Tab-separated table of C-alpha atoms in Angstrom:
chain	number	residue	atom	x	y	z
O	1	MET	CA	27.956	0.383	-14.606
O	2	LEU	CA	27.458	1.279	-11.068
O	3	ARG	CA	29.993	3.452	-9.121
O	4	ILE	CA	29.224	2.991	-5.425
O	5	SER	CA	29.937	6.138	-3.169
O	6	LYS	CA	29.939	4.534	-0.217
O	7	ALA	CA	28.677	1.287	0.986
O	8	ILE	CA	27.656	-0.218	4.796
O	9	LEU	CA	26.507	-3.271	6.403
O	10	HIS	CA	24.577	-3.427	9.418
O	11	VAL	CA	23.847	-6.821	10.560
O	12	PHE	CA	21.092	-8.286	12.990
O	13	ASP	CA	20.544	-11.084	15.214
O	14	PHE	CA	17.296	-11.961	16.262
O	15	ASP	CA	18.097	-15.429	17.931
O	16	SER	CA	20.227	-13.070	20.390
O	17	GLY	CA	18.002	-9.809	20.328
O	18	SER	CA	21.483	-7.937	19.264
O	19	THR	CA	22.775	-5.556	16.296
O	20	PHE	CA	25.965	-4.530	15.051
O	21	PHE	CA	25.855	-1.327	13.720
O	22	SER	CA	28.780	-0.610	11.770
O	23	GLU	CA	30.730	2.348	12.889
O	24	GLY	CA	32.363	2.628	9.387
O	25	GLU	CA	31.789	2.342	5.923
O	26	LEU	CA	32.679	-0.920	4.032
O	27	ASP	CA	36.053	-0.952	2.357
O	28	LEU	CA	35.390	-0.685	-1.335
O	29	SER	CA	38.794	-0.504	-2.372
O	30	ASN	CA	39.158	-4.206	-1.472
O	31	ARG	CA	37.742	-5.390	-4.954
O	32	ALA	CA	35.721	-8.668	-3.872
O	33	THR	CA	33.898	-6.305	-1.484
O	34	ARG	CA	33.030	-3.874	-3.890
O	35	SER	CA	32.581	-6.453	-6.712
O	36	TYR	CA	29.702	-7.782	-4.407
O	37	VAL	CA	27.807	-4.784	-3.638
O	38	GLN	CA	28.191	-4.208	-6.829
O	39	ARG	CA	26.940	-7.477	-8.095
O	40	HIS	CA	23.936	-7.178	-6.266
O	41	LEU	CA	22.887	-3.682	-6.496
O	42	ARG	CA	22.469	-4.046	-10.098
O	43	LYS	CA	20.666	-7.306	-9.898
O	44	ILE	CA	18.279	-5.036	-7.988
O	45	CYS	CA	18.407	-2.176	-10.878
O	46	ASP	CA	17.381	-4.683	-13.494
O	47	ASN	CA	14.621	-6.507	-11.525
O	48	ALA	CA	11.491	-6.160	-13.868
O	49	GLU	CA	9.613	-7.282	-10.771
O	50	SER	CA	10.245	-4.152	-8.622
O	51	LYS	CA	7.377	-1.569	-8.343
O	52	HIS	CA	7.615	1.887	-8.579
O	53	GLY	CA	5.700	4.515	-6.171
O	54	GLU	CA	6.254	7.805	-5.004
O	55	PHE	CA	6.301	9.402	-1.636
O	56	SER	CA	3.354	10.611	0.491
O	57	ALA	CA	2.864	14.347	1.153
O	58	ASP	CA	3.531	13.035	4.850
O	59	SER	CA	6.434	10.705	4.806
O	60	SER	CA	9.197	10.750	7.329
O	61	PHE	CA	11.881	8.988	4.780
O	62	ALA	CA	11.632	11.498	2.316
O	63	GLU	CA	11.859	14.464	4.398
O	64	GLU	CA	15.394	12.860	5.966
O	65	LEU	CA	16.822	11.432	2.952
O	66	GLY	CA	16.443	14.816	1.248
O	67	GLY	CA	18.242	16.133	4.284
O	68	TYR	CA	21.063	13.176	3.424
O	69	LEU	CA	21.232	14.117	-0.265
O	70	LYS	CA	21.726	17.926	0.391
O	71	GLY	CA	24.923	17.246	2.351
O	72	GLN	CA	22.454	17.972	6.228
O	73	ALA	CA	23.753	14.181	7.826
O	74	ASP	CA	26.194	12.385	7.262
O	75	PHE	CA	25.917	8.811	5.571
O	76	VAL	CA	27.424	6.266	8.389
O	77	GLY	CA	24.368	8.220	11.097
O	78	PHE	CA	22.019	8.110	8.884
O	79	SER	CA	22.228	4.653	7.975
O	80	THR	CA	22.016	3.196	11.253
O	81	GLN	CA	18.969	5.494	12.135
O	82	ILE	CA	17.433	3.317	9.360
O	83	ALA	CA	19.022	0.277	10.146
O	84	GLN	CA	17.067	0.640	13.956
O	85	TRP	CA	13.701	1.282	12.262
O	86	PHE	CA	14.098	-2.093	10.305
O	87	TRP	CA	15.660	-3.581	13.656
O	88	GLU	CA	13.103	-2.430	15.749
O	89	GLU	CA	10.058	-3.121	13.203
O	90	LEU	CA	11.432	-6.417	11.938
O	91	ARG	CA	11.552	-7.810	15.229
O	92	ARG	CA	8.015	-7.074	15.653
O	93	THR	CA	7.561	-9.697	12.529
O	94	GLU	CA	5.982	-13.178	13.136
O	95	ASP	CA	8.090	-14.939	11.174
O	96	LEU	CA	11.732	-14.110	12.106
O	97	GLU	CA	14.295	-13.911	9.457
O	98	GLN	CA	17.959	-13.606	10.555
O	99	CYS	CA	19.205	-10.798	7.728
O	100	ASP	CA	21.277	-8.039	7.457
O	101	LEU	CA	21.181	-4.929	5.879
O	102	LEU	CA	22.704	-2.899	3.154
O	103	VAL	CA	23.000	0.693	2.630
O	104	ALA	CA	24.528	1.996	-0.605
O	105	ASP	CA	24.976	5.553	-2.131
O	106	PHE	CA	25.892	5.078	-5.794
O	107	THR	CA	26.007	6.131	-9.067
O	108	ASN	CA	24.330	4.193	-12.293
O	109	THR	CA	25.584	5.074	-16.110
O	110	ASP	CA	25.470	3.229	-19.034
O	111	GLY	CA	28.914	3.777	-19.439
O	112	VAL	CA	30.117	-0.359	-19.463
O	113	GLY	CA	28.396	-3.333	-20.139
O	114	GLU	CA	27.463	-6.093	-17.041
O	115	GLY	CA	30.300	-8.267	-18.115
O	116	SER	CA	33.311	-5.921	-17.735
O	117	ASP	CA	35.958	-6.429	-15.129
O	118	ALA	CA	35.489	-3.963	-11.921
O	119	ASP	CA	38.571	-2.790	-12.409
O	120	THR	CA	38.193	-1.934	-15.802
O	121	ALA	CA	34.655	-0.472	-15.403
O	122	ASP	CA	36.114	1.585	-12.896
O	123	ALA	CA	38.434	3.302	-14.882
O	124	ALA	CA	36.401	3.408	-17.769
O	125	PHE	CA	33.603	5.284	-16.350
O	126	GLU	CA	32.519	9.000	-17.587
O	127	GLY	CA	29.441	10.981	-17.288
O	128	SER	CA	27.248	12.242	-14.214
O	129	GLY	CA	25.015	9.118	-14.395
O	130	LYS	CA	22.189	9.041	-12.035
O	131	ARG	CA	22.811	9.642	-8.407
O	132	LEU	CA	20.998	6.519	-6.409
O	133	PHE	CA	20.306	5.320	-2.944
O	134	ALA	CA	19.302	2.119	-2.154
O	135	ILE	CA	18.546	-0.140	0.687
O	136	VAL	CA	18.496	-3.911	0.312
O	137	LEU	CA	17.486	-6.528	3.427
O	138	LEU	CA	20.248	-9.441	2.747
O	139	PRO	CA	18.423	-12.907	3.844
O	140	ARG	CA	21.376	-14.628	5.645
O	141	ARG	CA	21.515	-18.320	4.819
O	142	GLN	CA	22.919	-21.849	6.339
O	143	ALA	CA	26.443	-22.979	4.814
O	144	PHE	CA	28.708	-25.584	5.854
O	145	VAL	CA	31.875	-25.560	5.560
O	146	HIS	CA	34.977	-28.284	6.573
O	147	GLU	CA	37.029	-28.023	9.326
O	148	VAL	CA	40.408	-29.412	9.417
O	149	ASP	CA	42.725	-30.168	12.547
O	150	SER	CA	44.788	-32.510	13.733
O	151	THR	CA	43.481	-35.518	13.984
O	152	SER	CA	40.474	-35.647	11.873
O	153	ASN	CA	38.204	-33.256	9.630
O	154	GLU	CA	34.531	-32.035	10.337
O	155	ILE	CA	32.091	-30.502	9.095
O	156	LEU	CA	30.332	-27.395	10.910
O	157	ARG	CA	27.066	-25.409	9.946
O	158	GLN	CA	27.294	-21.860	9.609
O	159	ASP	CA	24.648	-19.354	10.053
O	160	THR	CA	26.299	-16.468	8.925
O	161	THR	CA	26.500	-16.725	5.234
O	162	LEU	CA	25.178	-14.014	2.987
O	163	PRO	CA	22.821	-14.160	-0.430
O	164	ASN	CA	25.508	-15.244	-3.492
O	165	PRO	CA	25.493	-12.298	-5.446
O	166	THR	CA	23.408	-14.265	-8.552
O	167	GLN	CA	21.114	-14.702	-5.633
O	168	LYS	CA	17.862	-12.530	-5.644
O	169	VAL	CA	16.767	-10.861	-2.696
O	170	ASP	CA	13.004	-9.998	-1.982
O	171	SER	CA	13.137	-6.489	-0.002
O	172	TYR	CA	15.244	-3.732	-1.034
O	173	VAL	CA	14.599	-0.198	-1.963
O	174	ILE	CA	15.869	2.549	-4.843
O	175	VAL	CA	15.451	5.693	-4.557
O	176	ASP	CA	16.179	8.248	-7.619
O	177	ALA	CA	18.088	11.399	-6.200
O	178	ASP	CA	16.875	13.657	-8.721
O	179	THR	CA	12.785	13.327	-8.863
O	180	MET	CA	12.872	10.384	-5.519
O	181	GLY	CA	11.544	8.666	-7.579
O	182	ILE	CA	11.444	4.883	-5.933
O	183	ASP	CA	11.563	1.808	-7.335
O	184	PHE	CA	11.121	-1.398	-4.848
O	185	HIS	CA	9.998	-4.555	-3.713
O	186	ASP	CA	8.690	-6.876	-0.570
O	187	LYS	CA	7.247	-9.415	0.582
O	188	ASP	CA	4.120	-9.968	2.787
O	189	ARG	CA	4.963	-10.072	6.959
O	190	GLY	CA	2.772	-11.257	9.272
O	191	VAL	CA	2.777	-8.343	11.735
O	192	ALA	CA	-0.244	-8.074	14.620
O	193	GLY	CA	-1.843	-10.734	12.967
O	194	GLU	CA	-2.217	-9.182	9.429
O	195	SER	CA	-0.355	-9.364	6.554
O	196	ARG	CA	1.868	-6.570	5.584
O	197	GLN	CA	4.464	-4.952	3.397
O	198	ILE	CA	6.620	-3.372	5.712
O	199	ILE	CA	8.844	-0.991	3.102
O	200	PRO	CA	6.162	0.828	1.119
O	201	GLU	CA	3.332	0.506	3.683
O	202	LEU	CA	5.360	1.540	6.776
O	203	PHE	CA	9.040	2.931	5.818
O	204	LEU	CA	8.955	4.632	2.526
O	205	GLN	CA	4.706	6.022	2.744
O	206	CYS	CA	4.395	5.988	-0.361
O	207	THR	CA	2.297	4.971	-3.339
O	208	GLU	CA	2.474	1.759	-5.456
O	209	GLN	CA	2.485	1.285	-8.897
O	210	ALA	CA	2.552	-2.193	-10.910
O	211	SER	CA	6.494	-3.885	-11.930
O	212	SER	CA	7.381	-3.090	-15.444
O	213	HIS	CA	7.045	-7.156	-15.776
O	214	GLU	CA	3.289	-6.726	-14.072
O	215	VAL	CA	2.523	-4.396	-16.824
O	216	ILE	CA	4.227	-6.004	-19.631
O	217	ASP	CA	1.996	-9.123	-18.894
O	218	GLN	CA	-1.701	-7.515	-18.396
O	219	VAL	CA	-0.672	-6.494	-21.946
O	220	THR	CA	0.589	-9.564	-23.424
O	221	VAL	CA	-2.698	-11.470	-22.100
O	222	ILE	CA	-5.783	-8.624	-23.208
O	223	VAL	CA	-4.305	-8.511	-26.726
O	224	LYS	CA	-3.930	-12.549	-26.515
O	225	ASP	CA	-7.787	-12.301	-25.147
O	226	ILE	CA	-8.776	-9.963	-27.609
O	227	ALA	CA	-7.502	-11.920	-30.796
O	228	GLU	CA	-8.845	-15.208	-29.521
O	229	GLU	CA	-12.111	-13.725	-29.353
O	230	TYR	CA	-12.309	-12.255	-32.525
O	231	GLY	CA	-11.057	-14.725	-34.569
O	232	LEU	CA	-7.096	-13.185	-35.018
O	233	THR	CA	-4.598	-15.214	-34.326
O	234	PRO	CA	-2.962	-14.880	-30.719
O	235	ALA	CA	0.747	-15.555	-31.503
O	236	VAL	CA	0.684	-13.266	-34.463
O	237	GLU	CA	-0.810	-10.794	-32.350
O	238	VAL	CA	1.203	-11.304	-28.669
O	239	SER	CA	4.147	-11.292	-30.795
O	240	ARG	CA	3.514	-7.669	-32.702
O	241	ALA	CA	2.685	-6.450	-28.974
O	242	LYS	CA	6.172	-7.531	-27.626
O	243	ALA	CA	7.573	-6.092	-30.644
O	244	ALA	CA	5.600	-2.683	-29.935
O	245	LEU	CA	6.773	-2.621	-26.111
O	246	ALA	CA	10.799	-3.100	-26.633
O	247	ARG	CA	10.814	-0.567	-29.245
O	248	HIS	CA	8.763	1.759	-26.836
O	249	ALA	CA	11.564	0.950	-24.054
O	250	ASP	CA	14.091	1.627	-26.708
O	251	LEU	CA	13.588	4.931	-27.678
O	252	GLU	CA	11.908	6.425	-23.878
O	253	GLU	CA	12.852	4.102	-21.597
O	254	THR	CA	8.974	3.967	-21.118
O	255	VAL	CA	6.044	1.891	-21.811
O	256	ALA	CA	2.211	3.231	-22.347
O	257	PRO	CA	-0.131	-0.025	-22.483
O	258	ALA	CA	-2.574	2.444	-24.192
O	259	GLU	CA	-0.233	3.674	-27.223
O	260	VAL	CA	0.588	-0.406	-27.185
O	261	GLY	CA	-2.900	-1.542	-28.233
O	262	ARG	CA	-3.082	1.390	-30.495
O	263	GLU	CA	-0.386	0.393	-32.626
O	264	VAL	CA	-1.132	-3.613	-32.514
O	265	PHE	CA	-4.780	-2.963	-33.893
O	266	GLU	CA	-4.005	-0.125	-36.355
O	267	ASP	CA	-6.086	-1.619	-38.710
O	268	ARG	CA	-9.040	-2.617	-36.249
O	269	PRO	CA	-10.063	0.658	-34.398
O	270	GLU	CA	-13.090	-1.631	-32.727
O	271	LEU	CA	-10.625	-3.551	-31.326
O	272	ALA	CA	-8.570	-1.097	-30.288
O	273	ARG	CA	-11.450	0.427	-28.575
O	274	HIS	CA	-12.068	-2.782	-26.680
O	275	TYR	CA	-8.497	-2.951	-25.689
O	276	GLU	CA	-8.618	0.474	-24.284
O	277	GLU	CA	-11.161	-0.472	-21.772
O	278	ARG	CA	-9.663	-3.478	-20.534
O	279	VAL	CA	-6.712	-1.439	-19.871
O	280	ALA	CA	-8.567	1.162	-17.835
O	281	GLU	CA	-10.683	-1.501	-16.248
O	282	ARG	CA	-7.502	-3.356	-15.196
O	283	GLN	CA	-5.810	0.303	-13.782
O	284	LEU	CA	-2.809	-0.404	-15.556
O	285	PRO	CA	-0.845	3.144	-15.555
O	286	GLU	CA	-0.697	5.560	-18.464
O	287	GLU	CA	2.867	5.056	-18.264
O	288	VAL	CA	5.517	2.848	-16.559
O	289	PRO	CA	9.649	3.086	-16.424
O	290	VAL	CA	11.042	-0.408	-18.470
O	291	ARG	CA	14.880	0.033	-19.119
O	292	ARG	CA	15.964	-1.570	-22.439
O	293	GLY	CA	17.651	-4.372	-21.635
O	294	VAL	CA	14.588	-5.277	-19.355
O	295	ALA	CA	11.940	-4.800	-21.755
O	296	ASN	CA	14.951	-6.597	-24.816
O	297	ARG	CA	14.318	-9.600	-22.080
O	298	LEU	CA	11.245	-9.674	-21.529
O	299	THR	CA	10.107	-9.332	-25.300
O	300	LYS	CA	12.412	-9.972	-27.056
O	301	THR	CA	11.555	-14.037	-27.791
O	302	HIS	CA	8.092	-15.543	-28.492
O	303	ARG	CA	7.170	-18.645	-27.492
O	304	ILE	CA	4.577	-21.091	-28.225
O	305	ARG	CA	3.923	-25.064	-27.990
O	306	THR	CA	1.176	-26.589	-30.389
O	307	ASP	CA	-1.195	-28.932	-29.123
O	308	THR	CA	1.134	-31.402	-30.998
O	309	GLY	CA	3.888	-30.888	-28.934
O	310	ILE	CA	5.597	-28.455	-31.315
O	311	GLU	CA	7.536	-26.116	-29.628
O	312	ILE	CA	8.690	-22.668	-31.403
O	313	ALA	CA	10.601	-20.078	-30.367
O	314	PHE	CA	11.029	-16.959	-32.537
O	315	PRO	CA	11.789	-13.019	-32.374
O	316	SER	CA	8.988	-10.698	-31.735
O	317	ASP	CA	9.678	-8.312	-34.321
O	318	LEU	CA	9.266	-11.103	-36.800
O	319	ALA	CA	5.221	-11.186	-37.178
O	320	ASP	CA	5.305	-7.428	-38.605
O	321	LYS	CA	7.932	-8.511	-41.378
O	322	PRO	CA	5.471	-11.260	-43.746
O	323	GLY	CA	7.435	-13.748	-45.481
O	324	TYR	CA	9.678	-14.844	-42.466
O	325	ILE	CA	7.064	-16.550	-40.350
O	326	ASP	CA	3.873	-17.073	-41.403
O	327	PHE	CA	0.462	-18.272	-39.954
O	328	THR	CA	-2.583	-19.708	-41.632
O	329	THR	CA	-5.690	-20.839	-40.721
O	330	GLU	CA	-7.794	-23.459	-43.011
O	331	PRO	CA	-11.467	-23.090	-43.096
O	332	ASP	CA	-11.665	-26.347	-41.105
O	333	GLY	CA	-9.623	-24.193	-38.140
O	334	ARG	CA	-7.088	-26.337	-38.157
O	335	ILE	CA	-3.637	-23.443	-38.283
O	336	SER	CA	0.158	-23.925	-40.325
O	337	ILE	CA	2.617	-22.579	-38.917
O	338	THR	CA	5.071	-21.570	-42.233
O	339	ILE	CA	8.826	-20.647	-41.617
O	340	SER	CA	9.966	-18.995	-44.820
O	341	ASN	CA	13.707	-17.775	-45.409
O	342	VAL	CA	16.012	-20.138	-44.349
O	343	VAL	CA	19.168	-20.450	-44.792
O	344	SER	CA	20.906	-23.105	-42.602
O	345	ILE	CA	19.410	-24.894	-39.385
O	346	GLU	CA	20.750	-25.966	-36.247
O	347	ASN	CA	20.413	-28.882	-33.706
O	348	ARG	CA	19.975	-26.982	-30.177
């Protein structure tokens, strides 16, 4: 679960050229407010598309954040400095997007499941967890509301609506207070005729490492390509790769792409060597952090579709368990799929 210590919302209005920097924190005793912030923070914490990075030695934000985490700056003042920076940079972009800035200091722990009631979650919170600092750009969207008066009802457009808690946001930063490791996501913006991502390049000044989603995709693509080249069944080898990815994430919450290949092609040293060469060619990181829930969501199930239109989804770990789903290549090249040990079948 997440416990939010402090949160604040700063408002930008690029149409009028005005800023509304808050002088006080959000009222987190208000259940609706707390739930809204928690749900957005949980969503970005669990986003497998977050890239990873480390601050460069000359990152000014890293120094300022370090001072705040040591108690050398107050939250409201520090967040206002951040808001001022984003205001100045965003107003220089070519495609201005109305947005607000959410800043939060919070703790993430595995104490309570995602579906728990917010009040119950707070009461059940135990352990220190992981302290995180988040900066989130919340894109505003148009919405339409009704207005009731004494004679007639009207439809009004609202341009100040915040994104729903279930809606993805494109631009955010999460920094681990202990390790200063960074998770971030951003989108390209036109700046002085160039396409740039202002968060990693200008604000954070950090390195950029592939996201968990990108690494998992690359690993499965490499395994599939090698399986096809050497006459193996891609569906089997890719599902074995997914099962290996899930095991690594479950044990250590990290994935080492090279190690996954060694497991998949354990009995074929030549293929394992080719796999490692391609991992190096694609410059995949030696190790990438992957949360257990994220890995499970991305790798738990393997889906295939035959040229006859049949679609099958099966647990990835069954590829290593003979007698459940077996693929046999006939002499003429056709493939037979046998599903065994089935007790019941239901329509879905």
